[in-house]
């Protein structure tokens, strides 16, 4: 009896560890696939009311996140420009059905923040809950604390622009749907993500299939 109980407990713990916790992402796709100019031709915002509800594969999610702010050369070269060669100061959070995670470009994995589905709560539009993932752009102001405030905010907006465009292009190449959302609920996001002080939510990118 005791042995059966131990087995059940261990099985439960193992199941929980599979559902929640940090997630190692597969290597992103970095070759083959659709060409750049074809992706530019197909780049578009998917209408909110008709946003698809299908799920993405881990390979697709990994590739899109890498395109947004992953390493593409050495240890300090990213897929988007960052001021003064700094590490990405706009962090990308991933909200989905199984919880919310922080994309860690160093190691290509998702670090768990919580196991709550917050997709329906973080923007003004009610169709955000349809997307498989909401990618949340958050400016870490402490990363640019030595930069004048106005200039730092400009740098953050430029970074979000570059990151979102890369998401659009990679989504087009992978035949995924994407839509940038600027009308967000910063206070709700900050609380849900347990953001540290001097963190500023800027926008959301919906991702679906």
PDB file of C-alpha atoms in Angstrom:
ATOM      1  CA  UNK A   1       0.000   0.000   0.000  1.00  0.00           C
ATOM      2  CA  UNK A   2       2.766   2.408   0.986  1.00  0.00           C
ATOM      3  CA  UNK A   3       4.664   1.612  -2.214  1.00  0.00           C
ATOM      4  CA  UNK A   4       1.583   2.372  -4.333  1.00  0.00           C
ATOM      5  CA  UNK A   5       1.109   5.687  -2.507  1.00  0.00           C
ATOM      6  CA  UNK A   6       4.718   6.687  -3.152  1.00  0.00           C
ATOM      7  CA  UNK A   7       4.367   5.808  -6.843  1.00  0.00           C
ATOM      8  CA  UNK A   8       1.180   7.885  -7.122  1.00  0.00           C
ATOM      9  CA  UNK A   9       2.816  10.869  -5.413  1.00  0.00           C
ATOM     10  CA  UNK A  10       5.893  10.664  -7.613  1.00  0.00           C
ATOM     11  CA  UNK A  11       3.726  10.386 -10.716  1.00  0.00           C
ATOM     12  CA  UNK A  12       1.764  13.468  -9.668  1.00  0.00           C
ATOM     13  CA  UNK A  13       4.917  15.474  -9.064  1.00  0.00           C
ATOM     14  CA  UNK A  14       6.344  14.373 -12.412  1.00  0.00           C
ATOM     15  CA  UNK A  15       3.121  15.328 -14.217  1.00  0.00           C
ATOM     16  CA  UNK A  16       3.142  18.781 -12.646  1.00  0.00           C
ATOM     17  CA  UNK A  17       6.761  19.291 -13.676  1.00  0.00           C
ATOM     18  CA  UNK A  18       5.818  18.502 -17.270  1.00  0.00           C
ATOM     19  CA  UNK A  19       2.907  20.957 -17.293  1.00  0.00           C
ATOM     20  CA  UNK A  20       4.565  23.844 -15.513  1.00  0.00           C
ATOM     21  CA  UNK A  21       8.047  25.181 -14.911  1.00  0.00           C
ATOM     22  CA  UNK A  22      10.746  26.350 -17.260  1.00  0.00           C
ATOM     23  CA  UNK A  23      10.483  25.128 -20.840  1.00  0.00           C
ATOM     24  CA  UNK A  24      13.482  24.351 -23.015  1.00  0.00           C
ATOM     25  CA  UNK A  25      12.799  25.461 -26.586  1.00  0.00           C
ATOM     26  CA  UNK A  26      13.982  23.554 -29.660  1.00  0.00           C
ATOM     27  CA  UNK A  27      16.574  25.144 -31.898  1.00  0.00           C
ATOM     28  CA  UNK A  28      14.976  27.834 -34.070  1.00  0.00           C
ATOM     29  CA  UNK A  29      14.754  27.473 -37.821  1.00  0.00           C
ATOM     30  CA  UNK A  30      17.607  29.492 -39.333  1.00  0.00           C
ATOM     31  CA  UNK A  31      17.714  28.268 -42.924  1.00  0.00           C
ATOM     32  CA  UNK A  32      15.499  27.164 -45.788  1.00  0.00           C
ATOM     33  CA  UNK A  33      11.881  28.265 -45.712  1.00  0.00           C
ATOM     34  CA  UNK A  34      10.369  31.346 -47.335  1.00  0.00           C
ATOM     35  CA  UNK A  35      12.704  34.057 -48.647  1.00  0.00           C
ATOM     36  CA  UNK A  36      12.849  37.580 -47.185  1.00  0.00           C
ATOM     37  CA  UNK A  37      11.165  39.350 -50.090  1.00  0.00           C
ATOM     38  CA  UNK A  38       8.367  36.808 -50.220  1.00  0.00           C
ATOM     39  CA  UNK A  39       7.879  37.322 -46.460  1.00  0.00           C
ATOM     40  CA  UNK A  40       7.686  41.081 -47.011  1.00  0.00           C
ATOM     41  CA  UNK A  41       5.007  40.553 -49.645  1.00  0.00           C
ATOM     42  CA  UNK A  42       2.967  38.418 -47.233  1.00  0.00           C
ATOM     43  CA  UNK A  43       3.556  40.473 -44.071  1.00  0.00           C
ATOM     44  CA  UNK A  44       0.188  41.622 -42.683  1.00  0.00           C
ATOM     45  CA  UNK A  45      -1.850  42.131 -39.519  1.00  0.00           C
ATOM     46  CA  UNK A  46      -4.498  39.458 -39.165  1.00  0.00           C
ATOM     47  CA  UNK A  47      -7.964  40.971 -38.492  1.00  0.00           C
ATOM     48  CA  UNK A  48      -8.846  40.665 -34.819  1.00  0.00           C
ATOM     49  CA  UNK A  49     -12.357  39.343 -35.292  1.00  0.00           C
ATOM     50  CA  UNK A  50     -11.133  36.511 -37.469  1.00  0.00           C
ATOM     51  CA  UNK A  51      -7.989  35.692 -35.543  1.00  0.00           C
ATOM     52  CA  UNK A  52      -7.413  31.915 -35.703  1.00  0.00           C
ATOM     53  CA  UNK A  53      -7.557  29.758 -32.598  1.00  0.00           C
ATOM     54  CA  UNK A  54      -5.120  27.013 -33.644  1.00  0.00           C
ATOM     55  CA  UNK A  55      -2.040  26.111 -31.615  1.00  0.00           C
ATOM     56  CA  UNK A  56       1.592  26.619 -32.602  1.00  0.00           C
ATOM     57  CA  UNK A  57       4.260  23.950 -32.433  1.00  0.00           C
ATOM     58  CA  UNK A  58       7.206  24.473 -30.088  1.00  0.00           C
ATOM     59  CA  UNK A  59       9.433  24.768 -33.156  1.00  0.00           C
ATOM     60  CA  UNK A  60       7.320  27.603 -34.556  1.00  0.00           C
ATOM     61  CA  UNK A  61       7.194  29.463 -31.243  1.00  0.00           C
ATOM     62  CA  UNK A  62      10.946  29.073 -30.766  1.00  0.00           C
ATOM     63  CA  UNK A  63      11.654  30.437 -34.247  1.00  0.00           C
ATOM     64  CA  UNK A  64       9.412  33.480 -33.781  1.00  0.00           C
ATOM     65  CA  UNK A  65      10.918  34.315 -30.374  1.00  0.00           C
ATOM     66  CA  UNK A  66      14.430  33.936 -31.746  1.00  0.00           C
ATOM     67  CA  UNK A  67      13.540  36.245 -34.637  1.00  0.00           C
ATOM     68  CA  UNK A  68      12.272  38.820 -32.135  1.00  0.00           C
ATOM     69  CA  UNK A  69      15.401  39.089 -29.999  1.00  0.00           C
ATOM     70  CA  UNK A  70      17.528  35.964 -30.169  1.00  0.00           C
ATOM     71  CA  UNK A  71      21.265  35.569 -30.565  1.00  0.00           C
ATOM     72  CA  UNK A  72      22.407  35.315 -34.177  1.00  0.00           C
ATOM     73  CA  UNK A  73      26.167  35.801 -33.839  1.00  0.00           C
ATOM     74  CA  UNK A  74      28.534  35.191 -30.955  1.00  0.00           C
ATOM     75  CA  UNK A  75      27.404  36.041 -27.439  1.00  0.00           C
ATOM     76  CA  UNK A  76      26.449  39.680 -27.974  1.00  0.00           C
ATOM     77  CA  UNK A  77      24.820  39.801 -31.392  1.00  0.00           C
ATOM     78  CA  UNK A  78      21.037  39.812 -31.683  1.00  0.00           C
ATOM     79  CA  UNK A  79      18.495  39.651 -34.475  1.00  0.00           C
ATOM     80  CA  UNK A  80      17.462  43.255 -33.736  1.00  0.00           C
ATOM     81  CA  UNK A  81      19.522  46.401 -33.074  1.00  0.00           C
ATOM     82  CA  UNK A  82      20.084  47.427 -29.457  1.00  0.00           C
ATOM     83  CA  UNK A  83      21.530  50.769 -28.365  1.00  0.00           C
ATOM     84  CA  UNK A  84      25.234  50.809 -27.527  1.00  0.00           C
ATOM     85  CA  UNK A  85      25.493  47.055 -28.038  1.00  0.00           C
ATOM     86  CA  UNK A  86      23.534  46.337 -24.858  1.00  0.00           C
ATOM     87  CA  UNK A  87      21.676  43.106 -24.205  1.00  0.00           C
ATOM     88  CA  UNK A  88      17.960  43.345 -25.089  1.00  0.00           C
ATOM     89  CA  UNK A  89      16.378  45.877 -22.736  1.00  0.00           C
ATOM     90  CA  UNK A  90      12.907  45.114 -24.035  1.00  0.00           C
ATOM     91  CA  UNK A  91      11.994  41.729 -22.607  1.00  0.00           C
ATOM     92  CA  UNK A  92       9.480  39.421 -24.240  1.00  0.00           C
ATOM     93  CA  UNK A  93       6.913  37.644 -22.082  1.00  0.00           C
ATOM     94  CA  UNK A  94       4.846  34.790 -23.499  1.00  0.00           C
ATOM     95  CA  UNK A  95       1.259  34.368 -22.289  1.00  0.00           C
ATOM     96  CA  UNK A  96      -0.571  31.196 -23.256  1.00  0.00           C
ATOM     97  CA  UNK A  97      -3.070  28.632 -22.052  1.00  0.00           C
ATOM     98  CA  UNK A  98      -0.617  26.924 -19.689  1.00  0.00           C
ATOM     99  CA  UNK A  99       0.755  30.078 -18.104  1.00  0.00           C
ATOM    100  CA  UNK A 100       3.039  33.037 -18.566  1.00  0.00           C
ATOM    101  CA  UNK A 101       6.757  32.835 -19.249  1.00  0.00           C
ATOM    102  CA  UNK A 102       9.738  35.093 -19.867  1.00  0.00           C
ATOM    103  CA  UNK A 103      11.713  34.405 -23.028  1.00  0.00           C
ATOM    104  CA  UNK A 104      15.378  33.973 -22.158  1.00  0.00           C
ATOM    105  CA  UNK A 105      17.491  34.505 -25.266  1.00  0.00           C
ATOM    106  CA  UNK A 106      20.574  33.256 -23.411  1.00  0.00           C
ATOM    107  CA  UNK A 107      19.843  29.539 -23.515  1.00  0.00           C
ATOM    108  CA  UNK A 108      16.727  29.746 -25.724  1.00  0.00           C
ATOM    109  CA  UNK A 109      14.170  28.762 -23.108  1.00  0.00           C
ATOM    110  CA  UNK A 110      11.036  30.032 -21.363  1.00  0.00           C
ATOM    111  CA  UNK A 111      11.267  30.876 -17.665  1.00  0.00           C
ATOM    112  CA  UNK A 112       8.004  30.348 -15.834  1.00  0.00           C
ATOM    113  CA  UNK A 113       6.374  33.387 -14.234  1.00  0.00           C
ATOM    114  CA  UNK A 114       3.046  31.796 -13.302  1.00  0.00           C
ATOM    115  CA  UNK A 115       0.645  29.079 -14.440  1.00  0.00           C
ATOM    116  CA  UNK A 116      -2.293  31.417 -15.116  1.00  0.00           C
ATOM    117  CA  UNK A 117      -3.908  32.127 -18.475  1.00  0.00           C
ATOM    118  CA  UNK A 118      -3.966  35.943 -18.643  1.00  0.00           C
ATOM    119  CA  UNK A 119      -4.596  36.369 -22.375  1.00  0.00           C
ATOM    120  CA  UNK A 120      -8.157  37.678 -21.987  1.00  0.00           C
ATOM    121  CA  UNK A 121      -7.246  40.238 -19.314  1.00  0.00           C
ATOM    122  CA  UNK A 122      -4.295  42.235 -20.642  1.00  0.00           C
ATOM    123  CA  UNK A 123      -5.684  44.266 -23.555  1.00  0.00           C
ATOM    124  CA  UNK A 124      -8.735  46.383 -24.379  1.00  0.00           C
ATOM    125  CA  UNK A 125      -9.845  44.096 -27.217  1.00  0.00           C
ATOM    126  CA  UNK A 126     -11.711  40.918 -26.307  1.00  0.00           C
ATOM    127  CA  UNK A 127     -10.335  38.947 -29.254  1.00  0.00           C
ATOM    128  CA  UNK A 128      -6.880  38.701 -27.662  1.00  0.00           C
ATOM    129  CA  UNK A 129      -8.001  35.512 -25.906  1.00  0.00           C
ATOM    130  CA  UNK A 130      -8.368  33.809 -29.300  1.00  0.00           C
ATOM    131  CA  UNK A 131      -4.642  33.855 -30.038  1.00  0.00           C
ATOM    132  CA  UNK A 132      -2.532  30.870 -29.023  1.00  0.00           C
ATOM    133  CA  UNK A 133       0.018  33.273 -27.556  1.00  0.00           C
ATOM    134  CA  UNK A 134       0.222  36.904 -26.555  1.00  0.00           C
ATOM    135  CA  UNK A 135       3.812  38.141 -26.733  1.00  0.00           C
ATOM    136  CA  UNK A 136       4.180  41.042 -24.304  1.00  0.00           C
ATOM    137  CA  UNK A 137       6.875  43.695 -24.810  1.00  0.00           C
ATOM    138  CA  UNK A 138       8.214  45.039 -21.499  1.00  0.00           C
ATOM    139  CA  UNK A 139      10.861  47.758 -21.251  1.00  0.00           C
ATOM    140  CA  UNK A 140      13.384  47.130 -18.467  1.00  0.00           C
ATOM    141  CA  UNK A 141      14.224  50.743 -17.634  1.00  0.00           C
ATOM    142  CA  UNK A 142      17.007  49.735 -15.261  1.00  0.00           C
ATOM    143  CA  UNK A 143      18.959  48.384 -18.236  1.00  0.00           C
ATOM    144  CA  UNK A 144      19.255  51.951 -19.574  1.00  0.00           C
ATOM    145  CA  UNK A 145      19.486  53.795 -16.257  1.00  0.00           C
ATOM    146  CA  UNK A 146      22.594  55.692 -17.414  1.00  0.00           C
ATOM    147  CA  UNK A 147      20.727  56.997 -20.474  1.00  0.00           C
ATOM    148  CA  UNK A 148      18.565  60.161 -20.350  1.00  0.00           C
ATOM    149  CA  UNK A 149      14.934  59.173 -19.784  1.00  0.00           C
ATOM    150  CA  UNK A 150      13.558  60.551 -23.059  1.00  0.00           C
ATOM    151  CA  UNK A 151      16.329  58.921 -25.063  1.00  0.00           C
ATOM    152  CA  UNK A 152      15.895  55.619 -23.222  1.00  0.00           C
ATOM    153  CA  UNK A 153      12.174  55.629 -24.025  1.00  0.00           C
ATOM    154  CA  UNK A 154      12.995  56.303 -27.682  1.00  0.00           C
ATOM    155  CA  UNK A 155      15.430  53.384 -27.684  1.00  0.00           C
ATOM    156  CA  UNK A 156      12.729  51.132 -26.211  1.00  0.00           C
ATOM    157  CA  UNK A 157      10.153  52.150 -28.820  1.00  0.00           C
ATOM    158  CA  UNK A 158      12.667  51.559 -31.617  1.00  0.00           C
ATOM    159  CA  UNK A 159      13.455  48.123 -30.189  1.00  0.00           C
ATOM    160  CA  UNK A 160       9.764  47.197 -30.023  1.00  0.00           C
ATOM    161  CA  UNK A 161       9.364  48.321 -33.627  1.00  0.00           C
ATOM    162  CA  UNK A 162      12.248  46.137 -34.779  1.00  0.00           C
ATOM    163  CA  UNK A 163      11.140  43.166 -32.688  1.00  0.00           C
ATOM    164  CA  UNK A 164       7.528  43.341 -33.833  1.00  0.00           C
ATOM    165  CA  UNK A 165       8.554  43.610 -37.487  1.00  0.00           C
ATOM    166  CA  UNK A 166      10.760  40.541 -37.124  1.00  0.00           C
ATOM    167  CA  UNK A 167       7.819  38.714 -35.571  1.00  0.00           C
ATOM    168  CA  UNK A 168       5.611  39.737 -38.493  1.00  0.00           C
ATOM    169  CA  UNK A 169       8.178  38.529 -41.035  1.00  0.00           C
ATOM    170  CA  UNK A 170       8.907  35.241 -39.295  1.00  0.00           C
ATOM    171  CA  UNK A 171       5.171  34.647 -38.855  1.00  0.00           C
ATOM    172  CA  UNK A 172       4.652  35.244 -42.574  1.00  0.00           C
ATOM    173  CA  UNK A 173       7.476  32.839 -43.418  1.00  0.00           C
ATOM    174  CA  UNK A 174       5.956  30.175 -41.155  1.00  0.00           C
ATOM    175  CA  UNK A 175       2.403  30.865 -42.396  1.00  0.00           C
ATOM    176  CA  UNK A 176       1.265  32.029 -38.962  1.00  0.00           C
ATOM    177  CA  UNK A 177      -1.070  34.867 -37.999  1.00  0.00           C
ATOM    178  CA  UNK A 178       0.155  37.944 -36.123  1.00  0.00           C
ATOM    179  CA  UNK A 179      -1.246  41.264 -34.963  1.00  0.00           C
ATOM    180  CA  UNK A 180       0.328  44.072 -32.919  1.00  0.00           C
ATOM    181  CA  UNK A 181      -1.845  45.498 -30.130  1.00  0.00           C
ATOM    182  CA  UNK A 182      -1.031  48.879 -28.571  1.00  0.00           C
ATOM    183  CA  UNK A 183      -4.222  49.308 -26.505  1.00  0.00           C
ATOM    184  CA  UNK A 184      -3.136  47.344 -23.452  1.00  0.00           C
ATOM    185  CA  UNK A 185      -3.726  47.363 -19.691  1.00  0.00           C
ATOM    186  CA  UNK A 186      -0.295  48.172 -18.214  1.00  0.00           C
ATOM    187  CA  UNK A 187      -1.360  47.887 -14.575  1.00  0.00           C
ATOM    188  CA  UNK A 188      -2.983  44.489 -15.110  1.00  0.00           C
ATOM    189  CA  UNK A 189       0.077  43.275 -17.007  1.00  0.00           C
ATOM    190  CA  UNK A 190       2.493  44.532 -14.346  1.00  0.00           C
ATOM    191  CA  UNK A 191       0.576  42.743 -11.614  1.00  0.00           C
ATOM    192  CA  UNK A 192       0.080  39.524 -13.569  1.00  0.00           C
ATOM    193  CA  UNK A 193       3.749  39.320 -14.565  1.00  0.00           C
ATOM    194  CA  UNK A 194       4.983  40.389 -11.130  1.00  0.00           C
ATOM    195  CA  UNK A 195       7.129  42.966 -12.875  1.00  0.00           C
ATOM    196  CA  UNK A 196       9.933  44.575 -10.888  1.00  0.00           C
ATOM    197  CA  UNK A 197      10.001  48.320 -10.365  1.00  0.00           C
ATOM    198  CA  UNK A 198      10.907  50.414 -13.416  1.00  0.00           C
ATOM    199  CA  UNK A 199       9.437  47.906 -15.861  1.00  0.00           C
ATOM    200  CA  UNK A 200       7.100  49.345 -18.490  1.00  0.00           C
ATOM    201  CA  UNK A 201       4.706  47.270 -20.644  1.00  0.00           C
ATOM    202  CA  UNK A 202       4.606  48.772 -24.145  1.00  0.00           C
ATOM    203  CA  UNK A 203       2.548  46.510 -26.386  1.00  0.00           C
ATOM    204  CA  UNK A 204       1.395  43.012 -27.286  1.00  0.00           C
ATOM    205  CA  UNK A 205       1.810  40.847 -30.345  1.00  0.00           C
ATOM    206  CA  UNK A 206      -0.833  38.187 -30.934  1.00  0.00           C
ATOM    207  CA  UNK A 207       0.382  34.958 -32.474  1.00  0.00           C
ATOM    208  CA  UNK A 208      -1.781  32.169 -33.833  1.00  0.00           C
ATOM    209  CA  UNK A 209      -2.290  29.606 -36.552  1.00  0.00           C
TER     210      UNK A 209
END
